[in-house]
Short mmCIF file of C-alpha atoms in Angstrom, two decimals:
data_model
loop_
_atom_site.label_atom_id
_atom_site.label_comp_id
_atom_site.label_asym_id
_atom_site.label_seq_id
_atom_site.Cartn_x
_atom_site.Cartn_y
_atom_site.Cartn_z
CA UNK A 1 0.00 0.00 0.00
CA UNK A 2 1.37 3.39 -0.95
CA UNK A 3 0.14 6.84 0.05
CA UNK A 4 -0.69 9.40 -2.61
CA UNK A 5 -1.37 13.11 -2.26
CA UNK A 6 -4.65 14.19 -3.82
CA UNK A 7 -4.50 17.97 -3.30
CA UNK A 8 -8.00 19.06 -4.30
CA UNK A 9 -10.20 16.74 -2.33
CA UNK A 10 -9.22 13.96 0.02
CA UNK A 11 -5.76 14.82 1.38
CA UNK A 12 -3.59 11.73 1.87
CA UNK A 13 -5.22 8.64 0.48
CA UNK A 14 -4.23 5.01 0.33
CA UNK A 15 -3.58 3.66 -3.14
CA UNK A 16 -3.33 -0.08 -3.52
CA UNK A 17 -1.00 -1.72 -6.02
CA UNK A 18 -3.39 -4.71 -6.18
CA UNK A 19 -6.32 -4.81 -8.64
CA UNK A 20 -9.67 -3.79 -7.17
CA UNK A 21 -12.26 -6.50 -6.65
CA UNK A 22 -15.96 -6.63 -5.86
CA UNK A 23 -17.76 -3.47 -4.76
CA UNK A 24 -14.59 -1.35 -4.79
CA UNK A 25 -13.95 -2.29 -8.41
CA UNK A 26 -17.49 -1.55 -9.57
CA UNK A 27 -17.52 1.83 -7.83
CA UNK A 28 -14.07 2.83 -9.09
CA UNK A 29 -14.68 1.81 -12.71
CA UNK A 30 -14.87 4.65 -15.23
CA UNK A 31 -14.91 7.46 -12.65
CA UNK A 32 -15.21 10.76 -14.54
CA UNK A 33 -12.03 12.58 -13.56
CA UNK A 34 -13.39 15.97 -14.63
CA UNK A 35 -15.81 15.93 -11.69
CA UNK A 36 -12.94 15.53 -9.26
CA UNK A 37 -11.90 19.13 -9.75
CA UNK A 38 -13.40 21.77 -7.42
CA UNK A 39 -14.61 23.85 -10.38
CA UNK A 40 -16.91 20.97 -11.46
CA UNK A 41 -18.35 20.19 -8.05
CA UNK A 42 -21.82 18.77 -8.25
CA UNK A 43 -24.38 20.46 -6.06
CA UNK A 44 -27.46 19.21 -4.29
CA UNK A 45 -30.46 21.31 -3.34
CA UNK A 46 -33.12 20.69 -0.75
CA UNK A 47 -36.22 18.95 -2.13
CA UNK A 48 -39.32 17.44 -0.56
CA UNK A 49 -41.08 14.16 -1.25
CA UNK A 50 -44.79 14.82 -0.77
CA UNK A 51 -46.68 11.69 0.27
CA UNK A 52 -50.45 11.38 0.73
CA UNK A 53 -51.39 10.84 4.39
CA UNK A 54 -47.72 10.83 5.45
CA UNK A 55 -45.32 13.64 6.40
CA UNK A 56 -43.26 15.17 3.59
CA UNK A 57 -39.64 14.05 3.58
CA UNK A 58 -36.75 16.45 3.06
CA UNK A 59 -33.96 15.08 0.87
CA UNK A 60 -30.98 16.01 -1.27
CA UNK A 61 -30.16 14.11 -4.43
CA UNK A 62 -26.93 14.08 -6.38
CA UNK A 63 -27.19 12.90 -9.98
CA UNK A 64 -24.64 10.40 -11.19
CA UNK A 65 -24.03 6.92 -12.44
CA UNK A 66 -25.50 3.65 -11.24
CA UNK A 67 -25.60 2.02 -8.80
CA UNK A 68 -26.87 4.88 -6.70
CA UNK A 69 -26.13 5.20 -3.00
CA UNK A 70 -28.66 6.05 -0.29
CA UNK A 71 -27.47 7.10 3.17
CA UNK A 72 -29.81 6.01 5.99
CA UNK A 73 -28.96 7.97 9.15
CA UNK A 74 -29.00 6.86 12.77
CA UNK A 75 -31.50 7.74 15.50
CA UNK A 76 -32.17 11.49 15.57
CA UNK A 77 -29.40 12.06 13.03
CA UNK A 78 -30.12 14.19 10.01
CA UNK A 79 -28.99 14.44 6.41
CA UNK A 80 -26.44 17.15 7.19
CA UNK A 81 -24.45 15.02 9.63
CA UNK A 82 -20.75 14.30 9.25
CA UNK A 83 -21.19 10.76 7.91
CA UNK A 84 -23.88 11.73 5.39
CA UNK A 85 -21.71 14.54 4.02
CA UNK A 86 -18.59 12.34 3.90
CA UNK A 87 -20.43 9.68 1.90
CA UNK A 88 -21.68 12.41 -0.44
CA UNK A 89 -18.12 13.62 -1.06
CA UNK A 90 -17.07 10.04 -1.80
CA UNK A 91 -19.94 9.64 -4.29
CA UNK A 92 -19.02 12.93 -5.97
CA UNK A 93 -15.43 11.77 -6.37
CA UNK A 94 -16.59 8.59 -8.15
CA UNK A 95 -19.48 10.14 -10.06
CA UNK A 96 -22.22 8.03 -8.45
CA UNK A 97 -25.74 9.22 -7.72
CA UNK A 98 -26.48 9.79 -4.04
CA UNK A 99 -29.49 10.47 -1.84
CA UNK A 100 -29.53 11.66 1.78
CA UNK A 101 -32.73 12.44 3.65
CA UNK A 102 -34.31 13.28 7.00
CA UNK A 103 -36.77 10.91 8.67
CA UNK A 104 -40.27 12.12 9.54
CA UNK A 105 -40.07 14.44 12.54
CA UNK A 106 -36.31 14.99 12.16
CA UNK A 107 -34.36 17.83 10.53
CA UNK A 108 -36.21 19.54 7.68
CA UNK A 109 -38.86 16.84 7.22
CA UNK A 110 -42.44 17.31 8.35
CA UNK A 111 -43.92 15.38 11.25
CA UNK A 112 -43.89 15.25 15.02
CA UNK A 113 -40.96 13.34 16.51
CA UNK A 114 -43.12 12.22 19.45
CA UNK A 115 -45.38 10.36 17.03
CA UNK A 116 -42.55 8.67 15.14
CA UNK A 117 -41.66 4.98 15.45
CA UNK A 118 -39.11 2.70 13.86
CA UNK A 119 -41.95 1.31 11.72
CA UNK A 120 -42.81 4.80 10.41
CA UNK A 121 -39.15 5.48 9.66
CA UNK A 122 -39.04 2.14 7.78
CA UNK A 123 -41.84 3.52 5.58
CA UNK A 124 -39.73 6.66 5.05
CA UNK A 125 -36.79 4.58 3.80
CA UNK A 126 -39.05 2.58 1.47
CA UNK A 127 -40.59 5.81 0.14
CA UNK A 128 -37.11 7.12 -0.71
CA UNK A 129 -36.24 3.86 -2.50
CA UNK A 130 -39.58 3.69 -4.35
CA UNK A 131 -40.20 7.34 -5.21
CA UNK A 132 -36.80 9.07 -5.44
CA UNK A 133 -34.14 6.49 -6.26
CA UNK A 134 -33.62 5.37 -9.84
CA UNK A 135 -32.22 1.94 -10.68
CA UNK A 136 -30.16 -0.31 -8.40
CA UNK A 137 -29.07 1.11 -5.05
CA UNK A 138 -26.38 0.56 -2.44
CA UNK A 139 -27.76 1.27 1.03
CA UNK A 140 -25.42 2.74 3.65
CA UNK A 141 -26.97 2.48 7.11
CA UNK A 142 -25.51 4.12 10.19
CA UNK A 143 -26.52 2.92 13.67
CA UNK A 144 -30.34 2.61 13.66
CA UNK A 145 -30.14 3.25 9.92
CA UNK A 146 -28.40 -0.12 9.67
CA UNK A 147 -31.48 -1.82 11.10
CA UNK A 148 -33.71 0.05 8.66
CA UNK A 149 -31.29 -0.77 5.83
CA UNK A 150 -31.74 -4.49 6.52
CA UNK A 151 -35.54 -4.16 6.50
CA UNK A 152 -35.41 -2.22 3.23
CA UNK A 153 -33.18 -4.84 1.60
CA UNK A 154 -35.69 -7.56 2.49
CA UNK A 155 -38.64 -5.44 1.31
CA UNK A 156 -37.02 -4.27 -1.97
CA UNK A 157 -34.61 -7.01 -3.13
CA UNK A 158 -35.03 -5.98 -6.78
CA UNK A 159 -33.62 -2.47 -6.09
CA UNK A 160 -31.01 -3.11 -3.37
CA UNK A 161 -27.74 -4.52 -4.74
CA UNK A 162 -25.43 -4.02 -1.74
CA UNK A 163 -25.42 -3.03 1.92
CA UNK A 164 -22.81 -1.09 3.89
CA UNK A 165 -23.28 -0.94 7.66
CA UNK A 166 -21.60 1.79 9.70
CA UNK A 167 -21.76 0.88 13.41
CA UNK A 168 -25.03 -0.91 12.63
CA UNK A 169 -27.29 -1.19 15.68
CA UNK A 170 -29.44 -4.10 14.53
CA UNK A 171 -28.68 -6.38 17.47
CA UNK A 172 -29.09 -3.62 20.07
CA UNK A 173 -32.58 -2.73 18.85
CA UNK A 174 -33.73 -6.35 18.96
CA UNK A 175 -32.30 -6.80 22.47
CA UNK A 176 -34.06 -3.65 23.72
CA UNK A 177 -37.33 -4.69 22.10
CA UNK A 178 -37.25 -8.14 23.74
CA UNK A 179 -36.59 -6.49 27.13
CA UNK A 180 -39.92 -4.59 26.97
CA UNK A 181 -43.02 -5.91 28.74
CA UNK A 182 -45.18 -8.22 26.58
CA UNK A 183 -48.08 -5.74 26.58
CA UNK A 184 -45.93 -3.10 24.90
CA UNK A 185 -44.34 -5.41 22.32
CA UNK A 186 -47.74 -6.76 21.26
CA UNK A 187 -49.06 -3.20 20.91
CA UNK A 188 -46.02 -2.14 18.81
CA UNK A 189 -46.43 -5.17 16.51
CA UNK A 190 -50.00 -4.14 15.73
CA UNK A 191 -49.06 -0.53 14.97
CA UNK A 192 -45.88 -0.93 12.91
CA UNK A 193 -46.33 -4.07 10.83
#
């Protein structure tokens, strides 16, 4: 592994002398070098997904090549967090499309946080996949977003081609759910399924 200076974007970066394989290879293939320069920076603007009978979701979409990447944030995190912005910069450098969004009741999205549940946020993720994303998608889930990423992959196998978990909290959520009294877990099952 050798280090290379990339002055306009990433600082010191690791450059492997081995050929890329798997996901790294497919993402690195045919990256448009012109978009790596600061003068060509792609921009995203705030948009809203209006849904009947559900809160509107705030999102930012970067156009680019396929597969697209969707960042699914953690609990109470928003689309302008450090991880979401870092993944966006990575997508810009490779020329891939990218979507980041706020859950209902969080950030710029409509809704009341006190009325939100994991099941409602699951619907938010599926709405983004169904109504905003185009073509195959790689889901990047952080913390609670990792749990929602897994649910989305099961619900939309035709659109989800890869998963990337960042400190995924899938096991912690299940453990906490099983620790709740039976009356509460039965009530939650009826509301969110």
